[in-house]
Amino acid sequence: MKERTEAQKKIVTRFAPSPTGFMHVGGVRTALFAWAFAKKHNGTFILRIEDTDRAREVPGSIEQIMESLKWIGIEWNEGPDIGGPHGPYIQSQRLESYKKYAQILIDKGLAYADPYTKDEIEVFRKKAEEEKRPFLYRDHRPTNPPVWDGTQPLRYKTPVIKSYEWHDLVRGDLKAGPEALDDFILIKSDGYPTYNFAHIIDDLEMGVTHIFRADEFISSTPKFLSLYEGLGIEHPQFATVPPILGSEGTKKLGKRDGAKSILDYKDEGYLPDAMMNFLAFIGWNPGDEREVFSPSEFVEAFSIDGIQKAGGQLNEDKLDWLNKEHIKMLPTEDVKEKIISYISEHTKKLDTFNLRIDSIVPLIKERIVKFKDVSDMEEQGELQYFFTSPEYSKDILLCAEKQRKGKEHLTVKDLKPIFETLKELLNSLKEDAVISPESIKEALWPFADAEGRGLVLWALRTSLSGKERSPDPFVLVSVLGIQESVQRIDIALQKLSHE
Ligand code: GLU
């Protein structure tokens, strides 16, 4: 059988998930490679829903699948929601088509109604076990099968039992002996086709040229090859994507080992472009040192040659790093909008919010890995002091021993003169047109040098933020303005006086 070459045909790939729950990284990564390949070659990418295993179907999955792909930026050219020339794109709506090909196989003498009951099959199975040979349906082909009326399973009658060799675009040349072949079910007794049958018919009817799928299908490939032959059709090219391993790098990632819904990453405030970049690198690389890719750069760089055979590790630290890199690439307005979307309504309603948010955005951006970190910052009280005078106890001002190891606890007497001078120095800046962190530092530095930098910066930081840790206090002054900063120092002085 001749395999189609890329030059001969328009490339058509598909992603064919079963609606059995949320989409985890593995599924989306398979979709990503299939999409990138089609996009790079100006081909067609199809979304097809494989819902023939009715018992495993989870309501709402189709919507979740579509939302997950869309979030990350994978758009399909044909699919259940938008239709296309080969629709419908949901297998349960294509039953007529499977019946048509089933009939073709019956007419060719390549399919038979399976007459056995479960108990009868159990007897065959036990016997094979006793005789220490594998149980094969093809050893039990009925000599006179009943006419298929749709109530029995329809089984493929494997025409030639032989070895197969085939080429996988990722794995290279593969082969399997005749033991890999058996008569498999084409259509179940519930009227729905099996995956083994349906995907072959759909790929044929939809003109799919390249199948990207997980390695669990390699062992069934000889069966598929036999069916392609039985139908007298060419098979698409196979590209087996590598498995995704957990962070230890040993075990295949399963839902139980923390494989979570791709939409959880969305909720945590990862950027879709970063997520795409991250997934791309699980089992693929561009063959050079580059690591940060925009979606279009990735598509441009993508080739099947860059897909590795070995499993790729899921390393969320890498995702964090990439997310920060992608945040750096975002326009400031977009970063601002994202940050604001993770700030509470309460904070957003404060008078100072609109006044100060622009100067605070760079500070927040510096500190976060993903946007959900903004709400965590707010929850830990690390955001409010930018907008309102902080609530804190005098102990914070005095309790400097953590920062000033080996030194005495600060006293009111130590601090009062520091605050007084800080006020004076800040007030002297009041008339300046530009108040930048640098100009503030310039004004305060000689004093800090003389009195002890640790002490002065501590006093300034705690009085402005009410926290032991905060952004650079000079930056804080520039964000809050001289007047507000001096007012906060006054409050600190009042706290010190109320002993
Ligand atoms: N429905 C199959 C799955 O969800 C798809 C395999 C394929 O892409 O052919 O695993």
Coordinates of C-alpha atoms and ligand atoms in Angstrom, one line a residue:
M1 CA 0.0 0.0 0.0
K2 CA 1.3 3.4 -0.9
E3 CA 1.6 6.1 1.7
R4 CA 0.6 9.6 0.8
T5 CA 3.4 12.1 0.7
E6 CA 2.9 15.7 2.0
A7 CA 3.5 17.1 -1.5
Q8 CA 0.7 15.2 -3.0
K9 CA -2.2 16.4 -0.9
K10 CA -3.5 19.2 1.2
I11 CA -2.7 18.3 4.7
V12 CA -5.6 17.4 6.9
T13 CA -5.2 16.6 10.6
R14 CA -7.7 16.1 13.3
F15 CA -8.0 16.0 17.0
A16 CA -10.5 13.3 18.1
P17 CA -11.2 13.4 21.8
S18 CA -13.8 11.3 23.6
P19 CA -16.1 13.4 25.8
T20 CA -15.2 11.5 28.9
G21 CA -14.2 14.4 31.2
F22 CA -12.0 17.4 31.4
M23 CA -9.1 18.1 29.0
H24 CA -5.7 17.6 30.6
V25 CA -2.4 18.6 29.3
G26 CA -1.9 15.4 27.4
G27 CA -5.0 15.8 25.3
V28 CA -4.3 19.4 24.5
R29 CA -0.7 18.7 23.6
T30 CA -1.8 16.1 21.1
A31 CA -4.2 18.6 19.6
L32 CA -1.5 21.3 19.6
F33 CA 0.8 19.2 17.4
A34 CA -1.9 18.2 15.0
W35 CA -3.1 21.9 14.8
A36 CA 0.4 23.3 14.4
F37 CA 1.2 20.8 11.6
A38 CA -1.9 21.6 9.6
K39 CA -1.5 25.4 10.2
K40 CA 2.1 25.4 9.1
H41 CA 1.3 23.7 5.9
N42 CA -1.9 25.7 5.2
G43 CA -3.9 22.6 5.8
T44 CA -7.1 21.8 7.6
F45 CA -7.5 21.0 11.2
I46 CA -10.6 19.1 12.2
L47 CA -12.2 18.7 15.7
R48 CA -14.1 15.5 15.9
I49 CA -15.9 14.1 18.9
E50 CA -15.6 10.4 19.4
D51 CA -18.6 9.6 21.6
T52 CA -19.3 6.0 20.7
D53 CA -18.6 4.7 24.2
R54 CA -21.9 5.8 25.6
A55 CA -21.2 4.5 29.1
R56 CA -18.1 6.6 29.6
E57 CA -19.6 9.9 28.4
V58 CA -19.5 12.7 30.9
P59 CA -22.1 15.5 30.3
G60 CA -20.6 18.9 29.5
S61 CA -17.3 17.4 28.2
I62 CA -17.8 18.7 24.6
E63 CA -18.2 22.2 25.8
Q64 CA -15.1 21.8 28.1
I65 CA -13.1 20.4 25.2
M66 CA -14.0 23.3 23.0
E67 CA -13.4 25.9 25.7
S68 CA -10.0 24.4 26.5
L69 CA -8.8 24.4 23.0
K70 CA -10.1 27.9 22.3
W71 CA -8.5 29.3 25.4
I72 CA -5.1 28.1 24.4
G73 CA -5.6 29.4 20.9
I74 CA -6.2 26.2 18.9
E75 CA -9.0 26.9 16.4
W76 CA -10.4 24.3 14.1
N77 CA -11.4 24.7 10.5
E78 CA -14.2 22.0 10.8
G79 CA -15.9 20.8 13.9
P80 CA -19.2 20.2 15.7
D81 CA -20.0 23.8 16.4
I82 CA -19.0 25.3 13.0
G83 CA -19.8 22.3 10.7
G84 CA -17.8 21.8 7.5
P85 CA -18.0 19.8 4.3
H86 CA -17.6 16.4 6.0
G87 CA -20.0 16.8 8.9
P88 CA -21.5 15.9 11.2
Y89 CA -18.4 15.9 13.4
I90 CA -19.8 14.0 16.3
Q91 CA -19.6 10.2 15.8
S92 CA -22.9 9.4 17.4
Q93 CA -24.5 11.5 14.5
R94 CA -22.6 9.5 11.9
L95 CA -24.1 6.0 12.5
E96 CA -25.4 5.8 8.9
S97 CA -22.0 6.2 7.5
Y98 CA -20.6 3.3 9.7
K99 CA -23.5 1.1 8.6
K100 CA -22.7 1.8 5.0
Y101 CA -19.1 0.7 5.3
A102 CA -20.1 -2.2 7.5
Q103 CA -22.3 -3.4 4.7
I104 CA -19.5 -3.0 2.2
L105 CA -17.4 -5.3 4.4
I106 CA -20.2 -7.8 4.8
D107 CA -20.6 -7.9 1.1
K108 CA -16.9 -8.5 0.7
G109 CA -17.1 -11.4 3.1
L110 CA -15.0 -9.4 5.6
A111 CA -17.4 -9.1 8.4
Y112 CA -19.6 -11.4 10.3
A113 CA -22.3 -11.3 13.0
D114 CA -20.8 -12.6 16.2
P115 CA -23.3 -15.3 17.4
Y116 CA -21.8 -16.1 20.8
T117 CA -23.1 -15.3 24.2
K118 CA -20.9 -14.0 26.9
D119 CA -20.9 -17.4 28.6
E120 CA -19.9 -19.2 25.4
I121 CA -17.0 -16.8 24.9
E122 CA -16.0 -17.4 28.5
V123 CA -15.7 -21.1 27.8
F124 CA -13.5 -20.4 24.8
R125 CA -11.3 -18.2 26.9
K126 CA -10.9 -20.7 29.7
K127 CA -10.0 -23.4 27.3
A128 CA -7.3 -21.2 25.7
E129 CA -6.0 -20.4 29.1
E130 CA -5.8 -24.1 30.1
E131 CA -4.0 -24.9 26.9
K132 CA -1.6 -22.0 27.5
R133 CA -2.4 -20.2 24.2
P134 CA -3.7 -16.8 23.7
F135 CA -7.5 -16.5 23.2
L136 CA -8.3 -15.3 19.7
Y137 CA -11.7 -14.7 18.2
R138 CA -10.3 -15.7 14.8
D139 CA -9.9 -19.2 16.1
H140 CA -13.7 -19.3 16.7
R141 CA -15.1 -17.9 13.5
P142 CA -18.6 -19.3 13.1
T143 CA -18.9 -21.5 10.0
N144 CA -22.4 -20.4 9.3
P145 CA -22.9 -17.0 10.9
P146 CA -26.4 -15.6 11.2
V147 CA -27.5 -12.7 9.1
W148 CA -26.4 -9.5 10.8
D149 CA -29.5 -7.8 12.1
G150 CA -27.9 -5.1 14.2
T151 CA -28.6 -6.9 17.5
Q152 CA -25.3 -8.9 17.4
P153 CA -21.9 -7.4 17.4
L154 CA -20.4 -7.2 13.9
R155 CA -16.9 -8.5 13.8
Y156 CA -14.2 -7.9 11.2
K157 CA -13.0 -11.0 9.5
T158 CA -9.3 -10.4 9.3
P159 CA -8.5 -11.4 5.7
V160 CA -4.9 -12.3 6.0
I161 CA -3.1 -13.2 9.1
K162 CA 0.4 -11.9 8.7
S163 CA 3.1 -9.6 10.0
Y164 CA 3.0 -5.9 9.4
E165 CA 5.7 -3.3 9.0
W166 CA 4.8 0.3 8.9
H167 CA 6.4 3.7 9.2
D168 CA 5.6 6.1 12.0
L169 CA 6.8 9.7 11.4
V170 CA 8.0 10.0 15.0
R171 CA 8.8 6.4 16.0
G172 CA 10.4 5.3 12.7
D173 CA 9.9 1.8 11.3
L174 CA 7.7 -0.4 13.4
K175 CA 6.6 -4.0 13.0
A176 CA 4.4 -6.6 14.6
G177 CA 3.9 -10.3 14.1
P178 CA 0.6 -12.0 13.2
E179 CA -0.2 -12.4 16.9
A180 CA -1.2 -8.7 16.9
L181 CA -4.2 -9.5 14.6
D182 CA -7.6 -10.7 15.6
D183 CA -11.2 -10.3 14.5
F184 CA -12.3 -7.2 16.3
I185 CA -15.7 -5.7 16.7
L186 CA -16.7 -3.1 14.2
I187 CA -20.2 -2.4 15.4
K188 CA -21.3 -3.2 18.9
S189 CA -24.7 -4.7 19.8
D190 CA -25.9 -1.3 20.9
G191 CA -25.6 -0.1 17.3
Y192 CA -22.5 2.1 17.9
P193 CA -19.2 1.5 16.2
T194 CA -16.0 0.8 18.1
Y195 CA -13.1 3.3 18.0
N196 CA -11.2 0.8 15.9
F197 CA -13.8 1.0 13.1
A198 CA -15.2 4.5 13.4
H199 CA -12.0 6.5 13.3
I200 CA -10.9 4.7 10.2
I201 CA -14.1 5.5 8.4
D202 CA -14.2 9.1 9.6
D203 CA -10.5 9.7 8.7
L204 CA -11.3 8.4 5.3
E205 CA -14.4 10.5 4.8
M206 CA -12.8 13.6 6.2
G207 CA -9.7 13.2 4.0
V208 CA -7.4 13.0 7.0
T209 CA -3.8 12.8 5.8
H210 CA -1.9 12.6 9.2
I211 CA -3.0 11.1 12.5
F212 CA -1.4 12.5 15.6
R213 CA -2.2 10.4 18.6
A214 CA -0.9 8.8 21.8
D215 CA 1.3 5.8 21.9
E216 CA -1.4 3.5 23.3
F217 CA -2.7 3.0 19.8
I218 CA 0.6 1.5 18.4
S219 CA -0.3 -2.0 19.5
S220 CA -3.6 -1.8 17.6
T221 CA -2.1 -0.4 14.5
P222 CA -1.7 -3.9 12.8
K223 CA -5.5 -4.3 13.2
F224 CA -6.0 -0.9 11.6
L225 CA -3.7 -1.7 8.8
S226 CA -5.6 -4.9 8.1
L227 CA -8.9 -3.0 8.0
Y228 CA -7.4 -0.4 5.6
E229 CA -6.5 -3.2 3.4
G230 CA -9.8 -4.9 3.8
L231 CA -11.5 -1.7 2.7
G232 CA -9.1 -1.2 -0.1
I233 CA -8.1 2.3 1.1
E234 CA -4.8 4.1 1.7
H235 CA -4.0 4.8 5.3
P236 CA -3.1 8.3 6.6
Q237 CA 0.4 8.8 7.9
F238 CA 0.9 8.1 11.6
A239 CA 2.7 10.4 14.0
T240 CA 2.8 9.0 17.5
V241 CA 3.3 11.7 20.1
P242 CA 5.4 10.9 23.2
P243 CA 3.7 10.2 26.5
I244 CA 3.8 12.9 29.2
L245 CA 5.5 11.9 32.3
G246 CA 4.9 13.3 35.8
S247 CA 7.4 15.7 37.4
E248 CA 9.6 12.8 38.6
G249 CA 10.0 11.9 34.9
T250 CA 9.4 8.2 35.4
K251 CA 5.6 7.6 35.4
K252 CA 3.1 8.4 32.7
L253 CA 1.0 11.2 33.9
G254 CA -2.5 10.1 34.8
K255 CA -5.5 12.1 36.1
R256 CA -4.7 10.7 39.5
D257 CA -1.2 12.0 39.6
G258 CA -2.3 15.6 39.4
A259 CA -3.0 15.9 35.7
K260 CA -5.5 18.6 36.0
S261 CA -7.9 20.3 33.7
I262 CA -6.3 22.8 31.3
L263 CA -8.9 25.2 32.4
D264 CA -7.5 25.1 36.0
Y265 CA -4.4 26.7 34.6
K266 CA -6.6 29.4 33.0
D267 CA -8.2 30.1 36.4
E268 CA -4.8 30.3 38.0
G269 CA -4.0 33.1 35.7
Y270 CA -1.5 31.5 33.4
L271 CA -1.4 33.1 30.0
P272 CA -2.7 31.0 27.1
D273 CA 0.4 31.8 25.0
A274 CA 2.6 30.6 27.9
M275 CA 0.6 27.5 28.2
M276 CA 0.9 26.8 24.5
N277 CA 4.6 27.4 24.7
F278 CA 4.9 25.1 27.7
L279 CA 2.9 22.3 26.0
A280 CA 4.9 22.6 22.8
F281 CA 8.0 21.8 24.7
I282 CA 6.7 18.6 26.2
G283 CA 8.1 16.2 23.7
W284 CA 9.2 18.7 21.0
N285 CA 12.0 21.1 20.5
P286 CA 13.0 23.5 17.7
G287 CA 16.5 22.0 17.4
D288 CA 18.1 25.1 18.7
E289 CA 18.4 27.1 21.9
R290 CA 15.2 29.1 21.7
E291 CA 12.7 28.5 24.4
V292 CA 10.2 31.4 24.4
F293 CA 7.8 31.2 21.5
S294 CA 4.7 33.1 20.6
P295 CA 2.0 30.9 19.0
S296 CA 2.9 32.1 15.4
E297 CA 6.6 31.5 16.1
F298 CA 5.9 28.1 17.3
V299 CA 3.8 27.2 14.3
E300 CA 6.6 28.5 12.1
A301 CA 9.2 26.4 13.9
F302 CA 7.1 23.3 14.2
S303 CA 8.1 20.1 12.4
I304 CA 7.5 16.5 13.0
D305 CA 11.2 15.9 13.1
G306 CA 11.4 17.9 16.3
I307 CA 9.0 15.6 18.1
Q308 CA 11.0 13.2 20.3
K309 CA 10.3 9.5 20.8
A310 CA 10.9 9.5 24.5
G311 CA 8.4 10.7 27.1
G312 CA 8.4 14.4 27.9
Q313 CA 8.3 15.6 31.5
L314 CA 5.6 17.9 32.9
N315 CA 7.6 20.4 34.9
E316 CA 5.4 23.2 36.3
D317 CA 8.5 25.3 37.3
K318 CA 9.2 25.6 33.6
L319 CA 5.6 26.8 33.1
D320 CA 6.1 29.4 35.8
W321 CA 9.2 30.6 34.1
L322 CA 7.6 30.7 30.7
N323 CA 4.6 32.5 32.1
K324 CA 6.8 35.3 33.5
E325 CA 8.6 35.6 30.2
H326 CA 5.2 35.9 28.4
I327 CA 4.0 38.4 30.9
K328 CA 7.1 40.5 30.1
M329 CA 6.1 40.4 26.4
L330 CA 2.5 41.6 27.1
P331 CA 1.6 45.3 26.5
T332 CA 1.3 47.1 29.8
E333 CA -2.3 47.8 29.2
D334 CA -3.0 44.1 29.0
V335 CA -1.0 43.4 32.1
K336 CA -3.0 46.1 33.9
E337 CA -6.3 44.7 32.8
K338 CA -5.3 41.2 33.9
I339 CA -4.1 42.3 37.2
I340 CA -7.2 44.3 37.8
S341 CA -9.4 41.3 37.0
Y342 CA -7.8 39.5 40.0
I343 CA -8.3 42.4 42.5
S344 CA -11.4 42.5 44.7
E345 CA -14.3 44.8 44.0
H346 CA -13.8 46.3 47.5
T347 CA -10.3 47.4 46.6
K348 CA -11.3 48.5 43.2
K349 CA -13.8 50.9 44.7
L350 CA -11.3 52.8 46.8
D351 CA -10.8 56.4 45.8
T352 CA -7.1 56.0 45.4
F353 CA -7.4 52.9 43.2
N354 CA -7.6 54.7 39.8
L355 CA -5.1 57.3 41.0
R356 CA -2.4 54.8 41.8
I357 CA -3.0 51.6 39.9
D358 CA -0.8 52.6 36.9
S359 CA 2.2 53.1 39.1
I360 CA 1.5 49.9 41.1
V361 CA 1.1 47.6 38.1
P362 CA 4.9 47.3 37.5
L363 CA 5.4 46.5 41.1
I364 CA 2.8 43.7 41.0
K365 CA 4.1 42.5 37.7
E366 CA 7.5 42.1 39.2
R367 CA 6.3 39.9 42.0
I368 CA 3.9 37.6 40.3
V369 CA 4.3 34.3 38.4
K370 CA 0.7 34.0 37.4
F371 CA -2.2 36.4 37.8
K372 CA -3.9 34.5 40.5
D373 CA -0.9 35.5 42.7
V374 CA -2.5 39.0 42.7
S375 CA -5.5 37.8 44.6
D376 CA -3.1 35.8 46.9
M377 CA -1.2 39.0 47.5
E378 CA -4.4 40.8 48.4
E379 CA -5.5 38.0 50.7
Q380 CA -2.2 38.3 52.5
G381 CA -2.6 42.0 52.9
E382 CA 0.2 42.9 50.5
L383 CA -1.9 45.0 48.2
Q384 CA -4.1 47.1 50.4
Y385 CA -1.4 49.5 51.7
F386 CA -0.9 50.8 48.2
F387 CA -4.4 52.2 48.4
T388 CA -5.2 52.9 52.0
S389 CA -3.2 53.7 55.1
P390 CA -2.4 50.3 56.7
E391 CA -3.7 49.0 59.9
Y392 CA -0.9 47.6 62.0
S393 CA 0.4 47.5 65.5
K394 CA 3.2 49.5 67.0
D395 CA 5.1 46.2 67.5
I396 CA 5.8 46.1 63.8
L397 CA 7.6 49.4 64.0
L398 CA 9.6 48.3 67.0
C399 CA 10.0 44.7 66.3
A400 CA 13.0 44.9 64.1
E401 CA 15.1 42.1 65.6
K402 CA 14.4 39.7 62.7
Q403 CA 15.9 42.1 60.2
R404 CA 18.6 43.4 62.5
K405 CA 20.0 40.2 63.9
G406 CA 22.1 40.6 66.9
K407 CA 20.9 44.1 67.6
E408 CA 18.7 45.3 70.4
H409 CA 14.9 45.6 70.0
L410 CA 14.2 49.1 68.7
T411 CA 12.9 51.6 71.2
V412 CA 10.5 54.5 70.8
K413 CA 13.5 56.7 71.5
D414 CA 15.4 55.2 68.6
L415 CA 12.6 55.7 66.2
K416 CA 11.1 59.0 66.9
P417 CA 14.0 61.1 65.7
I418 CA 14.3 58.9 62.6
F419 CA 10.7 59.6 61.7
E420 CA 11.0 63.3 62.4
T421 CA 14.0 63.6 60.0
L422 CA 12.4 61.4 57.4
K423 CA 9.4 63.8 57.5
E424 CA 11.6 66.8 57.1
L425 CA 13.6 65.3 54.2
L426 CA 10.4 64.2 52.4
N427 CA 8.8 67.6 52.9
S428 CA 11.7 69.2 51.3
L429 CA 10.9 67.3 48.1
K430 CA 7.3 68.5 48.1
E431 CA 7.9 71.2 45.5
D432 CA 9.8 69.1 43.1
A433 CA 8.2 68.5 39.8
V434 CA 9.3 64.9 39.4
I435 CA 9.4 62.6 42.3
S436 CA 11.0 59.4 41.3
P437 CA 12.4 56.6 43.4
E438 CA 15.9 57.8 42.4
S439 CA 15.3 61.4 43.6
I440 CA 13.8 60.1 46.9
K441 CA 16.7 57.9 47.4
E442 CA 19.1 60.7 46.7
A443 CA 17.4 62.9 49.3
L444 CA 17.3 60.2 52.0
W445 CA 20.5 58.3 51.4
P446 CA 23.0 60.5 53.3
F447 CA 20.8 60.4 56.3
A448 CA 20.4 56.6 56.0
D449 CA 24.1 56.3 55.7
A450 CA 24.7 58.3 58.8
E451 CA 22.1 56.7 61.0
G452 CA 22.3 53.1 59.7
R453 CA 20.6 52.1 56.4
G454 CA 18.9 49.1 58.0
L455 CA 17.3 51.2 60.7
V456 CA 16.2 54.1 58.4
L457 CA 14.8 51.9 55.7
W458 CA 13.1 49.7 58.2
A459 CA 11.3 52.8 59.7
L460 CA 10.3 54.0 56.3
R461 CA 9.1 50.6 55.1
T462 CA 7.1 49.7 58.1
S463 CA 5.4 53.1 58.5
L464 CA 4.4 53.2 54.8
S465 CA 3.3 49.6 54.5
G466 CA 2.6 48.3 58.0
K467 CA 4.6 45.2 56.8
E468 CA 8.0 43.8 57.5
R469 CA 8.4 43.2 53.8
S470 CA 7.4 45.4 50.9
P471 CA 8.7 46.7 47.6
D472 CA 11.6 49.1 47.9
P473 CA 10.5 51.9 50.3
F474 CA 11.7 54.6 47.9
V475 CA 9.4 53.2 45.3
L476 CA 6.6 53.1 47.8
V477 CA 7.1 56.8 48.5
S478 CA 7.0 57.6 44.8
V479 CA 3.8 55.7 44.4
L480 CA 2.0 57.1 47.4
G481 CA 3.3 60.6 46.9
I482 CA 5.0 62.9 49.5
Q483 CA 1.9 64.0 51.2
E484 CA 0.5 60.6 51.8
S485 CA 3.9 59.3 52.9
V486 CA 4.3 62.0 55.4
Q487 CA 0.8 61.4 56.7
R488 CA 1.7 57.7 57.2
I489 CA 4.8 58.7 59.1
D490 CA 2.7 60.9 61.3
I491 CA 0.5 58.0 62.1
A492 CA 3.6 55.9 63.0
L493 CA 4.7 58.7 65.3
Q494 CA 1.2 58.8 66.9
K495 CA 1.4 55.0 67.4
L496 CA 4.8 55.4 69.1
S497 CA 3.4 58.1 71.5
H498 CA 0.5 56.0 72.6
E499 CA 2.4 53.6 74.9
Ligands
GLU1 N1 -10.9 9.1 20.8 C1 -9.5 8.7 20.9 C2 -9.1 9.2 22.3 O1 -9.7 10.0 22.9 C3 -8.7 9.4 19.9 C4 -7.6 8.6 19.4 C5 -7.3 9.2 18.0 O2 -6.9 10.4 17.9 O3 -7.4 8.5 17.0 O4 -8.1 8.7 22.8

